PDB file of C-alpha atoms in Angstrom:
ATOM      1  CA  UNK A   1       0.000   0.000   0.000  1.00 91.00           C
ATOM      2  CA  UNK A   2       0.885   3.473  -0.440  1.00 96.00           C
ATOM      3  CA  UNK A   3       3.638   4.859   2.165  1.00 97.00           C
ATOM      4  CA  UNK A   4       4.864   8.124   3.614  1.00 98.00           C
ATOM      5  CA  UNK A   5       8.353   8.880   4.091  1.00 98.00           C
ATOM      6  CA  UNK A   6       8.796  11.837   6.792  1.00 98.00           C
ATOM      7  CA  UNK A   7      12.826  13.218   6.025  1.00 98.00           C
ATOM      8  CA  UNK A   8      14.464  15.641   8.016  1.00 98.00           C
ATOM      9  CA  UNK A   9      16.053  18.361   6.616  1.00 98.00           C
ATOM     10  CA  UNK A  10      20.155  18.532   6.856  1.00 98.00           C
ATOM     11  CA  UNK A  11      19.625  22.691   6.992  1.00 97.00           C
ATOM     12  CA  UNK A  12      17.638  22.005   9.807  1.00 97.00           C
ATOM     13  CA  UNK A  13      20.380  20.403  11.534  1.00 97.00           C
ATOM     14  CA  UNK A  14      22.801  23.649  11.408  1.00 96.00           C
ATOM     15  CA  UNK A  15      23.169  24.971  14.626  1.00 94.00           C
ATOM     16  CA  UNK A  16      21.311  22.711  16.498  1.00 94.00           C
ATOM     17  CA  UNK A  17      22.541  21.801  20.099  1.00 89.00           C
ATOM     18  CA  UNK A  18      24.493  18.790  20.227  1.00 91.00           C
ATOM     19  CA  UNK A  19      25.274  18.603  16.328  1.00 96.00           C
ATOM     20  CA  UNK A  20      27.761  20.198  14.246  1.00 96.00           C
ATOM     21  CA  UNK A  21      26.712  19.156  10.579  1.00 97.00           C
ATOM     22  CA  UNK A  22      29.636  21.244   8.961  1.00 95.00           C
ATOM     23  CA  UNK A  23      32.537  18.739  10.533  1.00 97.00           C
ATOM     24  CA  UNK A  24      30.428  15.458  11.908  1.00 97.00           C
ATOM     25  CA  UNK A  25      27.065  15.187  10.061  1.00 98.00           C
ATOM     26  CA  UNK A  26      26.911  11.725  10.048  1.00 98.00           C
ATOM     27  CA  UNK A  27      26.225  12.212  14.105  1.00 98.00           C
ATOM     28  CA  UNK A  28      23.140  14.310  12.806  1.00 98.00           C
ATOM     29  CA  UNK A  29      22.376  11.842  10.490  1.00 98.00           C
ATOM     30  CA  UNK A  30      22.769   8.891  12.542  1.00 98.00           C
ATOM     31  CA  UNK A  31      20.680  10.832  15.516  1.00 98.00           C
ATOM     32  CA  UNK A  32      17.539  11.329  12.727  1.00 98.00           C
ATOM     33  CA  UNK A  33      17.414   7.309  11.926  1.00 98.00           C
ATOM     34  CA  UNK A  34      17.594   6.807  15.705  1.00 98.00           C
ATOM     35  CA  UNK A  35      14.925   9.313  16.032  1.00 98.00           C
ATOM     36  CA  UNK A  36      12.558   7.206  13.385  1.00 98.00           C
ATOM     37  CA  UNK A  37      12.954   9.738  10.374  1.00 98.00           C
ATOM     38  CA  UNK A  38      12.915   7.661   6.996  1.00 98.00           C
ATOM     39  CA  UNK A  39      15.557   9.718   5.702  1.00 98.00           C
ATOM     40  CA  UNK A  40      16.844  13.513   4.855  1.00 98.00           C
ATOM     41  CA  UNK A  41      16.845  15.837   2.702  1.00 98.00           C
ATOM     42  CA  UNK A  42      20.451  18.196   1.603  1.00 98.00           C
ATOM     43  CA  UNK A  43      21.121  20.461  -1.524  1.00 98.00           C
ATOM     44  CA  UNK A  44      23.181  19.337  -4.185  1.00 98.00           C
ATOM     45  CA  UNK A  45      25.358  22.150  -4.493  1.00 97.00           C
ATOM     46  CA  UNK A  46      26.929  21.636  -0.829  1.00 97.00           C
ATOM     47  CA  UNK A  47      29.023  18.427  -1.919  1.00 97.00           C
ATOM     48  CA  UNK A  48      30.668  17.052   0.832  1.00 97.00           C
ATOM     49  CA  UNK A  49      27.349  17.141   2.575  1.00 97.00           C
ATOM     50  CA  UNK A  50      25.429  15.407  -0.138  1.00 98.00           C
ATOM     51  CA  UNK A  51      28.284  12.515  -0.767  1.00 98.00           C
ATOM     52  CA  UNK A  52      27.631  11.912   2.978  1.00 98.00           C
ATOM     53  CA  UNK A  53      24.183  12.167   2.779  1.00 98.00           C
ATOM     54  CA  UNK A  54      23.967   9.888   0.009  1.00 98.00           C
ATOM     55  CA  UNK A  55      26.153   7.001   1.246  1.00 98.00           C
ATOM     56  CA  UNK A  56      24.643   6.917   4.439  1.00 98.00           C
ATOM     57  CA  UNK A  57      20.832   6.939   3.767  1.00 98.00           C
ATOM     58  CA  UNK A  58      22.028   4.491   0.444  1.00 98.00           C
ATOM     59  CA  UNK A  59      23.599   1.892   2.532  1.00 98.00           C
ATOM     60  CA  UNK A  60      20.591   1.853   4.934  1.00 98.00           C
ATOM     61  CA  UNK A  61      18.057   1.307   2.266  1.00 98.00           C
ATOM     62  CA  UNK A  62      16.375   4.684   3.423  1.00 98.00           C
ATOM     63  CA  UNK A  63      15.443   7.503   1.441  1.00 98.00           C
ATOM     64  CA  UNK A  64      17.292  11.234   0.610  1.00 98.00           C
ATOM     65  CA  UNK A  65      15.609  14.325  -1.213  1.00 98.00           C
ATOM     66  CA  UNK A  66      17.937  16.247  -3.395  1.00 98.00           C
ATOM     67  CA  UNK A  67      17.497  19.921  -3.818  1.00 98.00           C
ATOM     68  CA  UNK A  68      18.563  22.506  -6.246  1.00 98.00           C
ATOM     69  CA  UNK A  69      17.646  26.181  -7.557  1.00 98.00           C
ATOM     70  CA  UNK A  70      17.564  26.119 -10.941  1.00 98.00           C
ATOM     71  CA  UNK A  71      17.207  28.510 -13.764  1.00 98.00           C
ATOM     72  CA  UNK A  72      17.254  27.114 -17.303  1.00 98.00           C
ATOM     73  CA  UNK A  73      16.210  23.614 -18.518  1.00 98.00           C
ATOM     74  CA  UNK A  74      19.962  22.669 -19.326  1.00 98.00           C
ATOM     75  CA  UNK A  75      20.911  23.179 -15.592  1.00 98.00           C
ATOM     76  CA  UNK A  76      18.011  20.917 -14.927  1.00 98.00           C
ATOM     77  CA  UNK A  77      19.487  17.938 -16.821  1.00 98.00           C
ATOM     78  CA  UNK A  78      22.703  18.175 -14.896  1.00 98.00           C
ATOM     79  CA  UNK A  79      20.662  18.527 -11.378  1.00 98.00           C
ATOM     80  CA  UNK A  80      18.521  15.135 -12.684  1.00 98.00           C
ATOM     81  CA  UNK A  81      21.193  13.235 -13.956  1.00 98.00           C
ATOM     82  CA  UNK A  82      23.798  13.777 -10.933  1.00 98.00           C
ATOM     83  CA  UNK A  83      21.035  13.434  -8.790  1.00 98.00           C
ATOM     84  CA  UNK A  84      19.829   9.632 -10.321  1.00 98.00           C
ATOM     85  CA  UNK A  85      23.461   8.599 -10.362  1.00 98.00           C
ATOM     86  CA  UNK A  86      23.521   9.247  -6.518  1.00 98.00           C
ATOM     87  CA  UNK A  87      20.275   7.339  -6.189  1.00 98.00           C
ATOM     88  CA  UNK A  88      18.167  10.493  -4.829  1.00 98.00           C
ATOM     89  CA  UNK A  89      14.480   9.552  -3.972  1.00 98.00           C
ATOM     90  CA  UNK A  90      13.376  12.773  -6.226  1.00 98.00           C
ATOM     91  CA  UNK A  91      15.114  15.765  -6.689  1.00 98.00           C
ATOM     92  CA  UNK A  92      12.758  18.740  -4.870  1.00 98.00           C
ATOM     93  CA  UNK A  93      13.253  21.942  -7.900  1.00 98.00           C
ATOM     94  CA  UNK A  94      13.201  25.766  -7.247  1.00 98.00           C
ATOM     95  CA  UNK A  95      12.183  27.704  -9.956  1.00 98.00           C
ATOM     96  CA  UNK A  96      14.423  30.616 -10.264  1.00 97.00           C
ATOM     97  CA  UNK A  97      12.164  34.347 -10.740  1.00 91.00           C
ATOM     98  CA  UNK A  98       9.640  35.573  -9.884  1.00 89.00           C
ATOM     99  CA  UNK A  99       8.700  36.761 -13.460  1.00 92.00           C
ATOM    100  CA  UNK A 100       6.093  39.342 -14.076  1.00 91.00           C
ATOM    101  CA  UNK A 101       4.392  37.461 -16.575  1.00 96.00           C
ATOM    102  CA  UNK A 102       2.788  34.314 -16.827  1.00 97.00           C
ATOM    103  CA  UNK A 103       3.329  33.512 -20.207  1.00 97.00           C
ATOM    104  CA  UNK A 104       7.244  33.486 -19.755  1.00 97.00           C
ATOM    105  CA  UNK A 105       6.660  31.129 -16.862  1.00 97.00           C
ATOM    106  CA  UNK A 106       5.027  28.674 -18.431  1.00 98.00           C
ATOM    107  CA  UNK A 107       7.262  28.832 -21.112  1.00 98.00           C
ATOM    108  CA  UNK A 108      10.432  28.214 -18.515  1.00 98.00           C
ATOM    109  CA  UNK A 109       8.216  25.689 -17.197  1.00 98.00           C
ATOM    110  CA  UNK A 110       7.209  23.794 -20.181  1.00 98.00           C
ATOM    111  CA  UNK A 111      11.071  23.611 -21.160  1.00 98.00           C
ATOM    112  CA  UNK A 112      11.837  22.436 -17.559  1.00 98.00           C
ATOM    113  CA  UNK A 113       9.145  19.682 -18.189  1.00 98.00           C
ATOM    114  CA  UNK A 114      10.971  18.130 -21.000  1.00 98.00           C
ATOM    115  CA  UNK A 115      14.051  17.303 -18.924  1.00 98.00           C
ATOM    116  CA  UNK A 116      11.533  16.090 -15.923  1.00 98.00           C
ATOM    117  CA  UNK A 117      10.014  13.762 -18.124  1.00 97.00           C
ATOM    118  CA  UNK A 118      12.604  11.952 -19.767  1.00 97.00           C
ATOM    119  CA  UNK A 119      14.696  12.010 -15.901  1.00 98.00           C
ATOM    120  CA  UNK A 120      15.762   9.027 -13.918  1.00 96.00           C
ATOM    121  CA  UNK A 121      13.814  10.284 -11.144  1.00 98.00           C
ATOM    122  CA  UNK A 122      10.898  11.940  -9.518  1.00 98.00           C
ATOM    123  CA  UNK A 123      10.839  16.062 -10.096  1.00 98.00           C
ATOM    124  CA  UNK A 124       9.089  18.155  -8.018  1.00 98.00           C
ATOM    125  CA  UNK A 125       8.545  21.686  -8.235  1.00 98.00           C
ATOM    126  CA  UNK A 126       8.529  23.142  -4.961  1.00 98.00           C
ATOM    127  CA  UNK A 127       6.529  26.658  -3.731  1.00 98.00           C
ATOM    128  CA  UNK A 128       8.679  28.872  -2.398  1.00 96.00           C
ATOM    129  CA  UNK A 129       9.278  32.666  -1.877  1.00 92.00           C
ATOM    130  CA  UNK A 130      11.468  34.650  -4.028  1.00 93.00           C
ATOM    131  CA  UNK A 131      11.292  31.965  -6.615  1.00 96.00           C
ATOM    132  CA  UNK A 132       8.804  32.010 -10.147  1.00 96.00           C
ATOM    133  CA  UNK A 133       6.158  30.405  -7.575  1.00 95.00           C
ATOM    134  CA  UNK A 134       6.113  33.676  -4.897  1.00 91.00           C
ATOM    135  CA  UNK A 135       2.623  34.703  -5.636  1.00 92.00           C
ATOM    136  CA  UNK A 136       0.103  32.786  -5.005  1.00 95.00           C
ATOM    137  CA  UNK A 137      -2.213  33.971  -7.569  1.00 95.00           C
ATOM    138  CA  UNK A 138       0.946  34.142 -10.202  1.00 96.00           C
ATOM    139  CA  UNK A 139       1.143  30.454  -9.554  1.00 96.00           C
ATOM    140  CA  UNK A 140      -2.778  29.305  -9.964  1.00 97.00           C
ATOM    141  CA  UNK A 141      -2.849  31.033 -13.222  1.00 97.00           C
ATOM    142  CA  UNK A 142       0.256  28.887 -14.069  1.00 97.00           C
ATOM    143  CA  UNK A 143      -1.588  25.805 -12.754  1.00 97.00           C
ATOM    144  CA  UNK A 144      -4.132  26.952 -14.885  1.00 97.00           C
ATOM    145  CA  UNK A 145      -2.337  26.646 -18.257  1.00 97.00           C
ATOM    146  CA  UNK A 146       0.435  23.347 -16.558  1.00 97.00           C
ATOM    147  CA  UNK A 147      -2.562  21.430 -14.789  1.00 96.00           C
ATOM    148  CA  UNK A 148      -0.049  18.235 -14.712  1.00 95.00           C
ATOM    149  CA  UNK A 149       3.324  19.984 -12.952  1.00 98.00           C
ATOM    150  CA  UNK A 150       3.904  17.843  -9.942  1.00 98.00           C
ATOM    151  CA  UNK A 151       4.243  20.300  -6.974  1.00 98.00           C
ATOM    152  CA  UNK A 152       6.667  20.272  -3.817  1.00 98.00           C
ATOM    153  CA  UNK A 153       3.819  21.858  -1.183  1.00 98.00           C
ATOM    154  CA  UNK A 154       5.293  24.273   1.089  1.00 98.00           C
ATOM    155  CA  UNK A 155       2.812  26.446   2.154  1.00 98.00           C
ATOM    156  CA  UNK A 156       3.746  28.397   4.751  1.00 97.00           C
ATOM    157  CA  UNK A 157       5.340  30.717   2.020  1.00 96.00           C
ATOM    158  CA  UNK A 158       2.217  31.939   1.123  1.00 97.00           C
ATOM    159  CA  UNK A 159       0.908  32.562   4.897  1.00 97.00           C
ATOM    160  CA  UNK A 160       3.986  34.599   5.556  1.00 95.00           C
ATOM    161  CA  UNK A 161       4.337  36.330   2.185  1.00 93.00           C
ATOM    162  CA  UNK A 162       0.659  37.549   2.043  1.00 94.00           C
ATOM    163  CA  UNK A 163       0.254  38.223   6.071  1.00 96.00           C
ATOM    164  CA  UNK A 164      -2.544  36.060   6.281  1.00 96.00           C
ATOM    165  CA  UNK A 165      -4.387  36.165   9.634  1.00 94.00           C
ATOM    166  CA  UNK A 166      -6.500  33.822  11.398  1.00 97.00           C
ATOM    167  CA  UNK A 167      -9.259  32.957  10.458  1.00 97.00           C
ATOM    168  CA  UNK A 168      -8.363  31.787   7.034  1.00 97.00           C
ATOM    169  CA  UNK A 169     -11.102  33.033   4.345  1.00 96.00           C
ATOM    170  CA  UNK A 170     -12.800  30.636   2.015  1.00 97.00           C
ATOM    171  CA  UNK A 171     -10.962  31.998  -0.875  1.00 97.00           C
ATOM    172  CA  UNK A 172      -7.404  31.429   0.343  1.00 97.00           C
ATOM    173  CA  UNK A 173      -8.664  27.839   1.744  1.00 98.00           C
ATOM    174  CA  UNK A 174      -9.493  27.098  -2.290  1.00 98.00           C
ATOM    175  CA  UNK A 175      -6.031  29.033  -3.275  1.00 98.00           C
ATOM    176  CA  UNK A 176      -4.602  26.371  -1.104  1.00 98.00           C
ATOM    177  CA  UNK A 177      -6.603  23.661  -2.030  1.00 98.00           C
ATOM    178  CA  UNK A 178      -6.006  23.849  -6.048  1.00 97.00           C
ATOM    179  CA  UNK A 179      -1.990  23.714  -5.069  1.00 98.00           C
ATOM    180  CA  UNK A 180      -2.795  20.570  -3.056  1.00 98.00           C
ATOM    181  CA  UNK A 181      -4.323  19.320  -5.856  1.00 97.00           C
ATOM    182  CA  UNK A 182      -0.887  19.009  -7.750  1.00 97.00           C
ATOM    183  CA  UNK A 183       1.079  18.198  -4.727  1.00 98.00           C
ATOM    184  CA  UNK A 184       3.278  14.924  -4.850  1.00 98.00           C
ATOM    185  CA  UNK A 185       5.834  15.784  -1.928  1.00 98.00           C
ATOM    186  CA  UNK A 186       5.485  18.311   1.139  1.00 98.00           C
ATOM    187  CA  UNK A 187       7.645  20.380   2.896  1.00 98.00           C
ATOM    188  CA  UNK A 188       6.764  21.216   6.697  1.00 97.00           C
ATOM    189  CA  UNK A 189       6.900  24.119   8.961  1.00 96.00           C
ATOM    190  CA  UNK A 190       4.599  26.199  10.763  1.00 97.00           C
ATOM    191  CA  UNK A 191       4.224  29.824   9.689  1.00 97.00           C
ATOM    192  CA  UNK A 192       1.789  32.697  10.788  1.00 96.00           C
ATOM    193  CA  UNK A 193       0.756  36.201   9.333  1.00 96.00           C
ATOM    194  CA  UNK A 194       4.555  37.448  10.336  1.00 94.00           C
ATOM    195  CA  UNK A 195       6.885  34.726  11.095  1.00 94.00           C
ATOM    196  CA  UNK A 196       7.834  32.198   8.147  1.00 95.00           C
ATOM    197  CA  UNK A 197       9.131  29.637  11.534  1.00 96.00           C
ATOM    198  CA  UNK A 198       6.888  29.944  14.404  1.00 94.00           C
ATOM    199  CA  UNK A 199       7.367  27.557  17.357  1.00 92.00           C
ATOM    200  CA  UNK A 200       4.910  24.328  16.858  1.00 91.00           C
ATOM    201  CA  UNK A 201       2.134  24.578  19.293  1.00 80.00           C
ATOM    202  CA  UNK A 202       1.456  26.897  22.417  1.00 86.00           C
ATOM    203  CA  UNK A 203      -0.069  29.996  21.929  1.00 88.00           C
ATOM    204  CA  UNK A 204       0.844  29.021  18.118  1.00 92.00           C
ATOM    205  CA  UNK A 205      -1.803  26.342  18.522  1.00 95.00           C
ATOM    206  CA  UNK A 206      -4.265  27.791  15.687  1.00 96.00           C
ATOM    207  CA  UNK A 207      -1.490  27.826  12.893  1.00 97.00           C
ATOM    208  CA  UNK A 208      -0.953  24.349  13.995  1.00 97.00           C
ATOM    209  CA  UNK A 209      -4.106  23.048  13.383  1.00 97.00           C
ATOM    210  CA  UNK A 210      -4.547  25.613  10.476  1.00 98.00           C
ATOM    211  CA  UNK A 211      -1.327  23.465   8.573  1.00 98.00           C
ATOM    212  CA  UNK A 212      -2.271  20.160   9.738  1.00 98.00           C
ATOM    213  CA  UNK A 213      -5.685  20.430   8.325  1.00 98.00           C
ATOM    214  CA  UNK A 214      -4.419  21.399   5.097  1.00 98.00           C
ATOM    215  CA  UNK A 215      -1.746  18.541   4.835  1.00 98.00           C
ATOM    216  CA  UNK A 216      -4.358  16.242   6.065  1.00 98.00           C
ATOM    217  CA  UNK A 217      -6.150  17.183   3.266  1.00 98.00           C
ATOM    218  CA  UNK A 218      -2.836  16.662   0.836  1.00 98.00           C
ATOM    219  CA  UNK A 219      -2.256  13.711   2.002  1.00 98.00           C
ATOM    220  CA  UNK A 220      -6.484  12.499   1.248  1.00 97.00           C
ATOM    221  CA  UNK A 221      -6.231  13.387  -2.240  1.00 97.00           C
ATOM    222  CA  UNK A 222      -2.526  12.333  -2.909  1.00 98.00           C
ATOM    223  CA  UNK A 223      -3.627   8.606  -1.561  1.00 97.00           C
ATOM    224  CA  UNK A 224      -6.636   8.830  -3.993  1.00 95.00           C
ATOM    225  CA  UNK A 225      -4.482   9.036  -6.745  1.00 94.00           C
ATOM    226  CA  UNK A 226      -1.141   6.768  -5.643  1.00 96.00           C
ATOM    227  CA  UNK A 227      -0.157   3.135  -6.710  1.00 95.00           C
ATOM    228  CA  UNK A 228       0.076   0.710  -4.281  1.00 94.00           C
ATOM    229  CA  UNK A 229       4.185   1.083  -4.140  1.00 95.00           C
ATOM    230  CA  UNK A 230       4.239   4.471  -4.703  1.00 97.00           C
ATOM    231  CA  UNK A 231       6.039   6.905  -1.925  1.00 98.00           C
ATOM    232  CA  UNK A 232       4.968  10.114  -0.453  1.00 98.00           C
ATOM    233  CA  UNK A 233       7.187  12.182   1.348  1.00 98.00           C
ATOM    234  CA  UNK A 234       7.152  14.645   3.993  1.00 98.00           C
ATOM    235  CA  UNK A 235       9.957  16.714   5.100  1.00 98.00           C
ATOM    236  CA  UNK A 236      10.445  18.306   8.346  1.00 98.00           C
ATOM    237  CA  UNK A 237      12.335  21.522   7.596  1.00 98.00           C
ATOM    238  CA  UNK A 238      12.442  23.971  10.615  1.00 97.00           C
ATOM    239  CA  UNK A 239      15.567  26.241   9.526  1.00 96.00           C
ATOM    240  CA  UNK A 240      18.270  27.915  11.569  1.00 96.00           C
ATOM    241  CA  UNK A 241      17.958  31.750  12.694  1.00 94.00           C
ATOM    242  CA  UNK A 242      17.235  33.716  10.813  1.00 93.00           C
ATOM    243  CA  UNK A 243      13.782  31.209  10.413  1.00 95.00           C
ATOM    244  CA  UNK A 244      14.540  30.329  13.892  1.00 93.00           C
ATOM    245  CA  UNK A 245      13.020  33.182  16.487  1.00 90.00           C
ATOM    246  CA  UNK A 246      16.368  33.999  18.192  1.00 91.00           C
ATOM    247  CA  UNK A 247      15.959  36.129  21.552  1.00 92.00           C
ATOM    248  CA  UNK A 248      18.334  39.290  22.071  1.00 94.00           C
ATOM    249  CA  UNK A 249      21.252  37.546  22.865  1.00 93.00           C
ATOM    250  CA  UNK A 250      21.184  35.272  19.376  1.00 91.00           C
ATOM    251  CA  UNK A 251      19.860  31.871  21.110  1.00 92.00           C
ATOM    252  CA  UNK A 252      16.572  30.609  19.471  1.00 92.00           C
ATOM    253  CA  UNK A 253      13.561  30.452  21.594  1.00 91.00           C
ATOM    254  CA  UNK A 254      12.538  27.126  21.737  1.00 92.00           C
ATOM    255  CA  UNK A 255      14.412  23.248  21.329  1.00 95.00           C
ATOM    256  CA  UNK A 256      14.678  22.841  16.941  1.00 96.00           C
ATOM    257  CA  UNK A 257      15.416  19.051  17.026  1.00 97.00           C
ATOM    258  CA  UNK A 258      13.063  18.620  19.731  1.00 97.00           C
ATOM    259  CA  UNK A 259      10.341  19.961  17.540  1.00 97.00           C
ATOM    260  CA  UNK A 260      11.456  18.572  14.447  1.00 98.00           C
ATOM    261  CA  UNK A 261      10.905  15.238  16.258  1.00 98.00           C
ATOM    262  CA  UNK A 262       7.119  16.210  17.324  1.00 97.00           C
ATOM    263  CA  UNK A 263       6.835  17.388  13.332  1.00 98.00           C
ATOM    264  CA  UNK A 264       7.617  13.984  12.706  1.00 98.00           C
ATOM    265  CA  UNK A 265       5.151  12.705  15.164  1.00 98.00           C
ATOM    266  CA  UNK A 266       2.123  14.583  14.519  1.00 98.00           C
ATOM    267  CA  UNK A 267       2.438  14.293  10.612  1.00 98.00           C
ATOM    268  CA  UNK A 268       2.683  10.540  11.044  1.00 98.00           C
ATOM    269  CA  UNK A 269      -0.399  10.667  13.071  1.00 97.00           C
ATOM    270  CA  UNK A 270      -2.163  12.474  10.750  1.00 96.00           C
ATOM    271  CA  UNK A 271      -1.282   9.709   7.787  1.00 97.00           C
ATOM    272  CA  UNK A 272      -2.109   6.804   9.968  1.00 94.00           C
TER     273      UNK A 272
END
């Protein structure tokens, strides 16, 4: 039957107490298998971190996401291929922009298809700020005219980016939904009208239910569609400052691996 795969982000590892991912990562690593992650996720273009990734996650039989920022379909083929040849479980895509029309987009887009579907590996293109994907209603018109583009969901970009506030109108919920609708890998973090990282839970409480509603609902329509072998994945990916709240003196407010690991836990509740 269909399976989710919950990774935890290498970036989210920098500058976490107890780990030093720039001189022992395989520590990190090993501590996120211990910790019942499935896997990680690390950008190609930091390669000492991604041959270490690799191996590791490779000789365990467990899964890694590669990422990249990308701007032209030829850089994509060299992202895919390197990517396939390290055994990746997908490569997760930025779309370099934002562009001010659609038109051009979906031209970029439509070239960066080609390469996705002749790759030796899952692409996803993943929603992100300062990328062609920053606006939300930029992107649906692009969905409009690519209704097929498989989608890395990370929606707390478009929370922060238009300073949403609670409650969540009916017309945003649909904005969100017809992403959803295209989404074949997530990306997790909890966001609010003015803070891309907030801390998960506490006074924080609504945006955590708003986000776990909405993957809930990703993950519904993603299983309605899946294979019986196919893979979802999931990855935790609460950043160092500046995503982290720091308090005057630099030190972030609140525990990062600790919540990473109750990421983990409540996403896997809401699949099961």
């Amino acid at each position: 039957m269909p399976r989710l795969l919950i990774l935890q982000s290498v970036w989210g590892m920098d500058r976490c107490s107890g780990f030093d991912v720039w001189n022992d990562l395989e520590t990190a690593l090993q501590a996120m298998v211990d910790a019942g992650f499935d896997g990680a996720g690390t950008n190609l273009v930091r390669k000492e971190r991604t041959a270490i990734t690799s191996r590791f996650m490779n000789e365990r039989g467990l899964a890694w996401e590669a990422q990249v920022l990308v701007h032209s379909a030829d850089e994509l083929d060299r992202f895919a291929d390197e990517a396939a040849s390290l055994s990746a479980h997908h490569l997760n895509v930025q779309i370099a922009g934002p562009m001010d029309r659609v038109t051009n987009a979906v031209r970029l887009v439509e070239s960066l298809e080609r390469v996705r579907e002749r790759a030796g590996l899952p692409i996803f293109y993943e929603t992100h700020r300062a990328r062609l994907t920053q606006d939300l209603p930029f992107c649906l018109r692009m969905l409009d005219a690519l209704p097929a583009i498989p989608l890395t969901a990370d929606l707390c970009h478009y929370v922060v980016a238009g300073e949403w506030d609670l409650p969540v109108d009916e017309a945003k919920h649909a904005a969100i939904a017809r992403v959803l609708r295209q989404a074949r890998a997530f990306h997790g973090r909890i966001a609010t009208a003015h803070q891309v990282q907030a801390p998960v839970g506490g006074h924080h409480r609504p945006w955590l239910d708003l986000f776990l509603g909405w993957w809930r609902q990703g993950f519904a329509q993603w299983r309605e569609q899946a294979a019986a072998d196919d893979t979802l994945s999931f990855m935790v990916e609460l950043g160092p400052p500046p995503y982290a709240v720091v308090d005057a003196g630099g030190r972030e407010l609140t525990d990062r691996w600790a919540e990473a690991r109750q990421m983990m836990a409540l996403v896997r509740g809401l699949w099961e």
